[in-house]
XYZ file of C-alpha atoms in Angstrom:
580
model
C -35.587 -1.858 110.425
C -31.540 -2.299 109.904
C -30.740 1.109 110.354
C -32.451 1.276 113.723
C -30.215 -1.733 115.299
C -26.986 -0.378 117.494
C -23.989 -0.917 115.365
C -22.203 -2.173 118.670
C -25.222 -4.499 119.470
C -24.658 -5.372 115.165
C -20.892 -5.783 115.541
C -21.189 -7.916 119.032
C -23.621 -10.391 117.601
C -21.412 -10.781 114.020
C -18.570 -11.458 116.474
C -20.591 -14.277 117.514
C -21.117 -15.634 114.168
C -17.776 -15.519 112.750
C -16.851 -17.436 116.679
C -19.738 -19.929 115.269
C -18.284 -20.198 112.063
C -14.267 -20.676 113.227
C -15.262 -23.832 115.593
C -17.770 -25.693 112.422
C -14.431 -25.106 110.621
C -11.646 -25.857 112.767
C -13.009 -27.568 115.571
C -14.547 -28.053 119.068
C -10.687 -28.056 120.376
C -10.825 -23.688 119.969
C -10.813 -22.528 123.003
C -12.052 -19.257 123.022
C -11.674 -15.721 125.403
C -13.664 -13.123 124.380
C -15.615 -10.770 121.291
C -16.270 -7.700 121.917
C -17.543 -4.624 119.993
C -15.156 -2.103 119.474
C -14.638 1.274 117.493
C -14.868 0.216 114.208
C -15.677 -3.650 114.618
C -15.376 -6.100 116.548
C -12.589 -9.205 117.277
C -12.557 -12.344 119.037
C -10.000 -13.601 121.244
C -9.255 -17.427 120.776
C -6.737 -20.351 121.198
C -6.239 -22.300 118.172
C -4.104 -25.014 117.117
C -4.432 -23.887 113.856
C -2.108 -20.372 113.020
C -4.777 -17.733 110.983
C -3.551 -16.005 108.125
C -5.322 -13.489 105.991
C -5.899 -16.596 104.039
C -8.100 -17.862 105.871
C -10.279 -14.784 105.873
C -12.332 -15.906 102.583
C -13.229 -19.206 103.862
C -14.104 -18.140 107.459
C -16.496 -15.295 105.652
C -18.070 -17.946 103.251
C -18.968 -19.702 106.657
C -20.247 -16.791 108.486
C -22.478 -15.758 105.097
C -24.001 -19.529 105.374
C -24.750 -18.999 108.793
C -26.604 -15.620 108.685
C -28.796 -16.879 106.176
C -30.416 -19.457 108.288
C -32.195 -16.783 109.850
C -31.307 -17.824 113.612
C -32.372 -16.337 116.702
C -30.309 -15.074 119.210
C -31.463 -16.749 122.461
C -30.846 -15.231 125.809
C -30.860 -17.490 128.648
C -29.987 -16.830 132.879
C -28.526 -19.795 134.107
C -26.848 -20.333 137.771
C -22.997 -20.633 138.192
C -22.674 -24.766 138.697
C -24.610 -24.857 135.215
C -22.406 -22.362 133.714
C -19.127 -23.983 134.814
C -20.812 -27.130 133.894
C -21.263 -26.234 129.815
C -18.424 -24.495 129.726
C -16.273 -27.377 131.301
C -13.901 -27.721 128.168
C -13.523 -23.778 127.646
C -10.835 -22.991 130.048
C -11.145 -19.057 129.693
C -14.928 -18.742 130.060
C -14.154 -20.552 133.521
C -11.715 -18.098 134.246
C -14.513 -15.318 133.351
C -17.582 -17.219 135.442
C -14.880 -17.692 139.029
C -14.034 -13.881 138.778
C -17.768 -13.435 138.408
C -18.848 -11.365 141.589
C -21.201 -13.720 143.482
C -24.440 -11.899 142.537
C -23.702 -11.195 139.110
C -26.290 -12.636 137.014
C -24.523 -15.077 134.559
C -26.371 -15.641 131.119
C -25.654 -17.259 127.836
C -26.409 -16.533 124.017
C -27.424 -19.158 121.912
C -27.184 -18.576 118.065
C -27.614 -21.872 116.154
C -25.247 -24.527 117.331
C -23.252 -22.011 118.852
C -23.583 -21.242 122.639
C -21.658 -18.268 124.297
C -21.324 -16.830 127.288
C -22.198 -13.285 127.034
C -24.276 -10.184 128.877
C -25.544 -9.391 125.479
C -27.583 -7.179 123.988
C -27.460 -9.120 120.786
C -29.917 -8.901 118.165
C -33.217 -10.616 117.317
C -32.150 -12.749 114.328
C -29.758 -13.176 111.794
C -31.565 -11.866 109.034
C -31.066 -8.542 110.494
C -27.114 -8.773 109.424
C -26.819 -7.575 105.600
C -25.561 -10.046 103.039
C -21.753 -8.228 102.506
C -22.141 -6.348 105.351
C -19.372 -8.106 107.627
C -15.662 -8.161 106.640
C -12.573 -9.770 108.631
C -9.904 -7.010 108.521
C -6.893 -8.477 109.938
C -5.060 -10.686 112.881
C -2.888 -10.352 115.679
C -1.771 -11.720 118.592
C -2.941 -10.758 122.398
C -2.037 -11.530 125.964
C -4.821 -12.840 127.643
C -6.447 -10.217 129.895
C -3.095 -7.935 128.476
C -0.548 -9.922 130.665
C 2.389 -10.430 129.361
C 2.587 -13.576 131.849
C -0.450 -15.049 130.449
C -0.723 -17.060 126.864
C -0.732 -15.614 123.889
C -3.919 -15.981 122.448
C -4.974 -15.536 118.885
C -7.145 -11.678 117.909
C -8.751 -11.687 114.765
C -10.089 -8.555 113.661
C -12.829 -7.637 111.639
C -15.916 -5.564 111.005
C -19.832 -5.438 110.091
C -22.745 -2.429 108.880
C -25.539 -2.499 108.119
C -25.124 -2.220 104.250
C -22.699 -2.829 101.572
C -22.170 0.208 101.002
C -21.340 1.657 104.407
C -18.734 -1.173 104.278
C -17.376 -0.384 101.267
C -16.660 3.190 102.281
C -15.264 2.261 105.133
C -12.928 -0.208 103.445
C -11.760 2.448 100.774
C -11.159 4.524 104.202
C -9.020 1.717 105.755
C -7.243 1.392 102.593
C -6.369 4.805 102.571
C -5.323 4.668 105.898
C -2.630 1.983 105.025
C -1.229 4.095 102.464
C -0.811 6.695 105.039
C 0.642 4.845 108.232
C 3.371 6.698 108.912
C 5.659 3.764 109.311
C 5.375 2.673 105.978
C 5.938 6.004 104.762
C 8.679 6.348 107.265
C 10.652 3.837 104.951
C 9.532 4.733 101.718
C 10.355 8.263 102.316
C 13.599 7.125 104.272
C 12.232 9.372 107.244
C 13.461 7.389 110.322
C 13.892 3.955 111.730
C 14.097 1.357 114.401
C 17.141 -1.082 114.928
C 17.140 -3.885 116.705
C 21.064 -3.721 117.547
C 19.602 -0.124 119.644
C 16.106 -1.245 121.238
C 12.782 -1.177 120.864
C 10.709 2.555 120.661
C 14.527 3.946 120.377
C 14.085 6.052 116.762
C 16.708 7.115 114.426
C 16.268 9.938 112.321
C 17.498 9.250 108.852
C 18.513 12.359 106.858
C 15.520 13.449 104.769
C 13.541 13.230 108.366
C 16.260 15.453 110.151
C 15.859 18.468 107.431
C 11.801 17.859 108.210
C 12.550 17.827 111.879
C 15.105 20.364 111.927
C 12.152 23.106 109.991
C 9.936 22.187 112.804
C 12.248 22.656 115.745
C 12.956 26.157 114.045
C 9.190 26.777 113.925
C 8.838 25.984 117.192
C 11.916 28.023 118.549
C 10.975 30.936 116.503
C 7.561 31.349 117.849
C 8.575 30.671 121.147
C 10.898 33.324 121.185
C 8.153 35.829 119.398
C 5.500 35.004 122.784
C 8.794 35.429 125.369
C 9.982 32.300 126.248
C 13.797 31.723 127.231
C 15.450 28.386 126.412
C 16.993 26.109 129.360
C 18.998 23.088 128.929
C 18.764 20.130 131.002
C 21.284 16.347 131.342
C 19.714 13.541 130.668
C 19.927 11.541 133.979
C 20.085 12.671 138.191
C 20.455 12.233 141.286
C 17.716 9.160 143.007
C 17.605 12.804 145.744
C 16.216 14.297 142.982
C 13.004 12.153 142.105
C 12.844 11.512 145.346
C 11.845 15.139 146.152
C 10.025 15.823 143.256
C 8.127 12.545 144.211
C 8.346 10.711 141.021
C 9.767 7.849 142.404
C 6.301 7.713 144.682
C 4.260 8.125 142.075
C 5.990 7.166 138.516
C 8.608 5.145 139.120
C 6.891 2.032 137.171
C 7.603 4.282 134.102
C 10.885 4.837 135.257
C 13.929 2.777 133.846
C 16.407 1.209 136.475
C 18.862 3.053 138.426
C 22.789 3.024 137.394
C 25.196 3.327 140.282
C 27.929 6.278 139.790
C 30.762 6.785 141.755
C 28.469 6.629 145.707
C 24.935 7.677 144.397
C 22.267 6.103 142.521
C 20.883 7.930 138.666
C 18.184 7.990 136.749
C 17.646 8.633 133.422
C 14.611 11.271 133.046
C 11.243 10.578 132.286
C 10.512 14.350 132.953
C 12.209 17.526 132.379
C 10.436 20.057 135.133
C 13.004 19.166 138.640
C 15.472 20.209 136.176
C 13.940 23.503 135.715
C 12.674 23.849 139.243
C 16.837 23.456 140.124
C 17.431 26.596 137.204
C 14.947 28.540 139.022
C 16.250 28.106 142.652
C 19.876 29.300 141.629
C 18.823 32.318 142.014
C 16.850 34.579 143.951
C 13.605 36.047 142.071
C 11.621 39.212 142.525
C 7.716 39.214 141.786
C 9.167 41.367 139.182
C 10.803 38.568 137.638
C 7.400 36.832 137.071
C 6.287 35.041 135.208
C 9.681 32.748 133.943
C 8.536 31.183 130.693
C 10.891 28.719 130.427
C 11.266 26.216 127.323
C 13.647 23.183 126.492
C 13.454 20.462 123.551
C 14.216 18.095 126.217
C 14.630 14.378 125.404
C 12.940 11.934 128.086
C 12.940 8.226 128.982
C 9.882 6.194 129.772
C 9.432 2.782 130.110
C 6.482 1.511 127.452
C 5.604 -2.390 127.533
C 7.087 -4.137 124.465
C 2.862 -4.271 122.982
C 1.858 -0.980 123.337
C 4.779 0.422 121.222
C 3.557 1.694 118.029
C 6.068 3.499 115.665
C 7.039 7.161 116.481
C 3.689 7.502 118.850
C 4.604 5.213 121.476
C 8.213 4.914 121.839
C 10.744 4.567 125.114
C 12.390 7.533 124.395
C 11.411 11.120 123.028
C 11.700 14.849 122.807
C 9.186 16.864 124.609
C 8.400 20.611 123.284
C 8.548 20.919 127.090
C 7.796 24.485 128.868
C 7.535 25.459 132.337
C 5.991 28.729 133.457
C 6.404 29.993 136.799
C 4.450 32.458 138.037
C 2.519 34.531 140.893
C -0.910 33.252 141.746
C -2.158 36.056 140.181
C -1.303 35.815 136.943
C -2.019 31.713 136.315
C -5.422 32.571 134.702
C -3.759 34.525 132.336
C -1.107 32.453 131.559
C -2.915 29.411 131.205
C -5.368 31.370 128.833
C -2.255 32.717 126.741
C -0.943 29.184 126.426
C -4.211 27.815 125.227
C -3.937 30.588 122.494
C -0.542 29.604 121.817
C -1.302 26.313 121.257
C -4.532 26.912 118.936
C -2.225 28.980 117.228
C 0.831 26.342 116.727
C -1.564 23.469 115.497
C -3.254 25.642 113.566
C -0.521 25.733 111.167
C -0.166 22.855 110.823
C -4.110 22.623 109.091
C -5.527 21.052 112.816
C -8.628 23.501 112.827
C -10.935 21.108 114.786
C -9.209 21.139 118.232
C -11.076 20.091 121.213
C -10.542 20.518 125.126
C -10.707 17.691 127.907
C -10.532 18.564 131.822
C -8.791 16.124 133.464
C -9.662 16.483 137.158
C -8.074 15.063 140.588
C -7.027 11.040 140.213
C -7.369 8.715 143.023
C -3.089 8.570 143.654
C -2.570 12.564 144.078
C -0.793 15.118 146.068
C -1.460 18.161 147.849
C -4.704 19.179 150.020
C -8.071 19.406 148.245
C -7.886 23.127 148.371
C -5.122 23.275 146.252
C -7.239 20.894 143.913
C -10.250 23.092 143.657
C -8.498 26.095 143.117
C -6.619 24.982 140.643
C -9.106 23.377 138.770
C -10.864 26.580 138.861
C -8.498 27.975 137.347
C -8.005 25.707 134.128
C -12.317 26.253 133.983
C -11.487 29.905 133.968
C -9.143 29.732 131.409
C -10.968 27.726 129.266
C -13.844 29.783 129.936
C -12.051 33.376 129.152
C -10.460 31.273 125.610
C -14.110 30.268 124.743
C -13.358 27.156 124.383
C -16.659 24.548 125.066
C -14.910 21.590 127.003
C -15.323 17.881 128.363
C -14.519 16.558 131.636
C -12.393 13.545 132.134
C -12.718 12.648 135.955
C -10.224 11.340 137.762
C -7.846 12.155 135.041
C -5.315 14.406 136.173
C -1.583 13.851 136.520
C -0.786 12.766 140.436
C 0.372 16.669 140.909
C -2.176 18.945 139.529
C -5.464 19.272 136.943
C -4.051 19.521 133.235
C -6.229 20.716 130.103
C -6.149 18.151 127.108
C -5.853 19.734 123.424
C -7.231 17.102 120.925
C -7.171 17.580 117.154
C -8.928 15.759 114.186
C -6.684 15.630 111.506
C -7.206 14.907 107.566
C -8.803 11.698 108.358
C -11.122 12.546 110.695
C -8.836 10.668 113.553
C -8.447 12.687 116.971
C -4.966 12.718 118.836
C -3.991 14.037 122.325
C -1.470 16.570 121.322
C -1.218 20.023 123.268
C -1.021 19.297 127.456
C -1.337 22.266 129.822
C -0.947 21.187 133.744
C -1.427 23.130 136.875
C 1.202 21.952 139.597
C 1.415 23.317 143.068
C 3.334 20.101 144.105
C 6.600 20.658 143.009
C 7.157 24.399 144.288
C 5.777 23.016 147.312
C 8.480 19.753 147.581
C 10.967 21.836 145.896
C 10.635 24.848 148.600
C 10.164 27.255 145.311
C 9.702 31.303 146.428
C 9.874 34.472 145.542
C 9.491 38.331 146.632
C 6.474 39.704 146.082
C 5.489 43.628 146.172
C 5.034 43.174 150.492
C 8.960 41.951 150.507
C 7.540 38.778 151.633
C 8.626 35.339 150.562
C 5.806 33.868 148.670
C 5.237 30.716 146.926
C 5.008 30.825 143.061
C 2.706 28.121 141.015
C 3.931 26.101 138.104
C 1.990 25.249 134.681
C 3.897 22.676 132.520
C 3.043 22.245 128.912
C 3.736 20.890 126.046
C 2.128 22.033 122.689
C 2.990 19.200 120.322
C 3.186 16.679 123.173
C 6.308 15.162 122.035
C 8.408 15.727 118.664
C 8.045 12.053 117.532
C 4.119 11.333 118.175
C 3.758 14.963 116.255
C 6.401 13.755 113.686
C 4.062 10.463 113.620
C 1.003 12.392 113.144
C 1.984 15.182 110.674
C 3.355 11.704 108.383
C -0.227 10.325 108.211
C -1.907 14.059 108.424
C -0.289 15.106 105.126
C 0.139 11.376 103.766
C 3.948 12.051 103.322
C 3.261 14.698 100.983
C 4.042 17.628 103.754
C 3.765 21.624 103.089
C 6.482 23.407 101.426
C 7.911 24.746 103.958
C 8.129 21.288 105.984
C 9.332 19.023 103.095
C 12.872 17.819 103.671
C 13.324 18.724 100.170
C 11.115 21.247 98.630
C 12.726 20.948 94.734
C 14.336 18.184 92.580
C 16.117 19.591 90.179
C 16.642 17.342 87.108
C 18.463 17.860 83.806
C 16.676 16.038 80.124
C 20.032 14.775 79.158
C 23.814 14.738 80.462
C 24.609 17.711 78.269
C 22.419 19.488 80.994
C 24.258 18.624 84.283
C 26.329 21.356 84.843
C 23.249 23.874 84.082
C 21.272 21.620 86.529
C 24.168 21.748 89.307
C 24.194 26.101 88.831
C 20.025 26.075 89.402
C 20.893 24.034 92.473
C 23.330 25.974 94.085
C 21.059 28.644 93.294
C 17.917 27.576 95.013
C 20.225 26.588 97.913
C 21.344 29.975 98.333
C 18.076 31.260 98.501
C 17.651 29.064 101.529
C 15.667 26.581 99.373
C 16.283 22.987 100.219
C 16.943 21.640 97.159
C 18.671 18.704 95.096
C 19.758 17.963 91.440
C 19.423 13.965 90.228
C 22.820 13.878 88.311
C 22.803 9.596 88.595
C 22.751 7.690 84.994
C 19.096 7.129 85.225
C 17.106 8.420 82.242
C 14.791 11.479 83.066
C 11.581 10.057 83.362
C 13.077 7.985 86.059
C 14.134 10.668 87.753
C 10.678 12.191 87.811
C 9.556 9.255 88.804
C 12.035 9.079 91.695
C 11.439 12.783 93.150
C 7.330 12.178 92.791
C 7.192 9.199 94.494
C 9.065 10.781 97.245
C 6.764 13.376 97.232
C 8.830 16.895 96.601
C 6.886 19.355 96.251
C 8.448 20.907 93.290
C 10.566 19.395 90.036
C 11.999 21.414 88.126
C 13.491 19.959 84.461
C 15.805 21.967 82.534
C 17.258 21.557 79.014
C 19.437 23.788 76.155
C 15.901 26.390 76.090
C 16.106 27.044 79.786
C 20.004 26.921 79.981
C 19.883 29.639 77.471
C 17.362 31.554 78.943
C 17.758 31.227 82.489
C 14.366 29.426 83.077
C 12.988 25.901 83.944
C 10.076 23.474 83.174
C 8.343 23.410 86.574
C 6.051 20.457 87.764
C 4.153 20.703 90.928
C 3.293 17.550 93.105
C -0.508 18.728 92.684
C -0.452 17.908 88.914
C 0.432 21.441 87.649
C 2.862 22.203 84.516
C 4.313 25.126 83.503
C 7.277 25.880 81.095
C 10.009 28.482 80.501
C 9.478 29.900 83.871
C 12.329 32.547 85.100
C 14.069 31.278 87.729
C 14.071 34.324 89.796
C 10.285 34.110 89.289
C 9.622 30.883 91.028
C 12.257 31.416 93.569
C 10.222 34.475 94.229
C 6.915 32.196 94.364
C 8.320 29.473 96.733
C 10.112 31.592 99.169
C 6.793 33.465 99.356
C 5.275 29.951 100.515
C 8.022 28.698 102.931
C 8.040 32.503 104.611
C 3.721 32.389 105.491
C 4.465 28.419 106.615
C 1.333 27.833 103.361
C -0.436 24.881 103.326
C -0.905 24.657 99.801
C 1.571 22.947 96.968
């Protein structure tokens, strides 16, 4: 039966036939790399003299549809190394594959019509089993061979199969959906933020409207941190080679590091992490047990080097603003403070509508510090913690930052897409290098442990996420402006300008469209960028104080008192609502 077949073992044998179906079309010449099932599809790697568009797409699926229904066999078949590198003499990167083949490995093709593959399989029986419609070629790209930027560029087309036309066509109205969402395209419809070549790659810019959005957020963030007793530090952007030297990022991170510049006799850095910084603030002065724990928060901006393909718009750039905390405490209060920043950070996301939120342990990695002592207790701890929030967890071995275990936060937002947001790491490396102490009850020196985190991981991969969480159509109390105001007719303007200057006093961010455009324009305008409220006034509301009132949901209302809906929005902006 269809819906019994793997939709990986589905996907991987489609990728076959559109392979088949690109070399009857453009030739024997193709040289091709590899087609493998992925998350939602499957692509195929390939060298082609020929430059795919999406044009190509309908002719390449007209092939693959003649193919499947000859009703072909997949057939497996174990042959010896000299008779693989003998049929696959003209394809230059299944060679590649078959040499870096351990000399055991048992080396099998797939044979699928005229088409002949190397490939481990599974694959299934025939293709009958592949539904008429069911397969779809989504899109193309280019990709370094074995993701070296040394090696060619080879050509990636992308595309995807189920096992009915109408799993397909949901997830195609999902995709689409998912276009109108990605946040870069919003990003320059809603005139959010951008990227200049003149600056550098993954360097943003935050245009206005996506300052006032980022500038309610820090607020947020600064506000709540100061309600759970955090105290704000301030850190430069660059130090001393001494510095990451001791800290032992230049061991263990220095391949995400940017180059050194040479000032005056030393050599600097420009950060990729804010904690020596903080580890410096704490040594200046001498602390009492008493004094634990420092909570200890910065909007610090960082600088990592990403390679030029794996940027992606705000969530992958070279440089970024962690919501960056470090607590320093006594060993006896870690549990507890780890536990209080896991509620912290359920609380935070949950603000922001992220209800399902789940945990990762990421565990020792092979390139660490400190003894395994220090590992096991610590990781202890973080179980604890996790334990005491009730939070049901996953383990990611191995995957632990090279100084201590860290908890992962994850959240599915509107889409049903998960993102690593919320961090929370246990380090007993850098009190250790940094010679960190304090004076505990005994009047002995002691030596304090350090949990970093970060609850929205960085401002612009949150930014990134929040764009294609809401769809550009944010809460209220996040919109960079929450009312348009805009008059029926020039004889209005000045009434227009007073209910502006009145919204804006009541700490409203607001607007009035006085340009020469005719109103329904200027509806038009302020709904495609998504405010929240517009408010349209004429001689009736001038006279009686009131305004027409259209909500981005659809609502109407008319002749509503101003001091009324000022009332009703500052009630929204005040308990952060989700609603319009």
């Amino acid at each position: 039966m269809m819906s019994e077949i793997d939709i990986s073992t589905l996907r991987h044998s489609c990728a076959h036939i559109m392979a088949s179906a690109i070399q009857n079309l453009y030739g024997k010449e193709v040289q091709f790399a590899i087609g493998p099932a992925i998350e939602e599809g499957f692509y195929y790697d390939m060298e082609c003299t020929h430059t795919f568009t999406a044009e190509d797409f309908a002719k390449i699926e007209a092939e693959m549809a003649r193919l499947v229904k000859k009703h072909d066999d997949f057939i497996r078949k174990e042959i010896s190394r000299e008779e693989a590198l003998k049929i696959f003499a003209d394809q230059k990167y299944k060679i590649e594959i078959i040499n870096d083949l351990p000399a055991d490995a048992v080396i099998s093709t797939y044979q699928v019509g005229d088409f002949l593959d190397l490939c481990k399989g599974p694959h299934i029986n025939n293709t009958k089993q592949i539904a008429a419609g069911g397969f779809k070629l989504m899109s193309v790209a280019g990709a370094y061979w074995r993701g070296d930027e040394k090696r060619p560029m080879l050509q990636r087309i992308y595309a995807t199969a189920f096992p009915n036309k109408k799993e397909l066509k949901e997830f195609i109205a999902y995709k689409e959906e998912m276009e109108k969402r990605d946040h870069r395209k919003l990003g320059r419809e809603l005139n959010l933020f951008s990227f200049h070549e003149d600056i550098g790659p993954g360097l943003a810019c935050w245009q206005p409207n996506g300052g006032r959005l980022r500038i309610a957020l820090e607020e947020f963030w600064r506000d709540q941190h100061k309600e759970n007793g955090y105290e704000f530090v301030f850190s430069p952007h660059i130090g001393k080679q001494i510095l990451w030297q001791t800290s032992g990022h230049l061991d263990f991170y220095q391949d995400s590091m940017y180059s050194p510049m040479q000032i005056d006799e030393d050599k600097y850095f420009v950060k990729p992490m804010n904690c020596p910084f903080h580890v410096l603030i704490y040594k200046n002065n001498q602390h009492s047990y008493r004094d634990l724990p420092c909570r200890w928060a910065e909007l610090g901006t960082v600088y990592r080097y990403e390679r030029a393909g794996a940027l992606h718009g705000l969530p992958r750039v070279r440089g970024f603003t962690q919501d960056d905390a470090h607590i320093i405490c006594t060993p006896d209060q870690v549990e507890d403070e780890i536990q209080e920043v896991i509620r912290f950070s359920l609380f935070m996301l949950g603000t922001f509508g992220f209800k399902d939120i789940s945990a990762y342990l990421s565990t020792k990695p092979a390139e660490s510090v400190g003894a395994k002592s220090d590992w096991d207790v610590a990781e202890a701890s973080l179980r604890k913690a996790l334990d005491k929030a009730g939070m049901s967890y996953k383990v990611d071995e191995g995957g632990g930052a090279f100084y201590g275990p860290k908890i992962d936060l994850k959240v599915k937002d509107s889409m049903n897409r998960e993102w690593q947001l919320s961090t929370i790491q246990f380090d007993f490396n850098l009190p250790e290098r940094f010679d960190m102490a304090f004076i505990d009850k005994d009047g002995q020196t002691k030596r304090p442990y350090m949990v970093h985190r970060a609850l929205f991981g960085s401002i612009e991969r949150f930014f990134g996420v929040l764009i294609e969480h809401f769809g550009g159509a944010f809460p209220v109390w996040l919109s960079p402006y929450q009312v348009c105001v805009v008059p029926v007719a020039p004889a209005f303007y000045d009434y227009a300008d007073e209910v502006n200057s009145l919204l804006k006093k009541a700490k409203i961010r607001s607007m009035a469209d006085l340009s020469d455009n005719r109103m329904n324009a200027k509806i038009r305008t302020a709904a495609a960028q998504k405010i929240p409220y517009i408010l349209v006034v004429g001689g009736r509301d001038m006279q009686a104080k009131t305004a027409s009132i259209r909500v981005r949901s659809g609502e109407q209302s008319a002749d509503v008192p101003l001091e009324k809906f000022i009332a009703q929005i500052q009630e929204k902006i005040a308990t952060r609502s989700l609603e319009n």
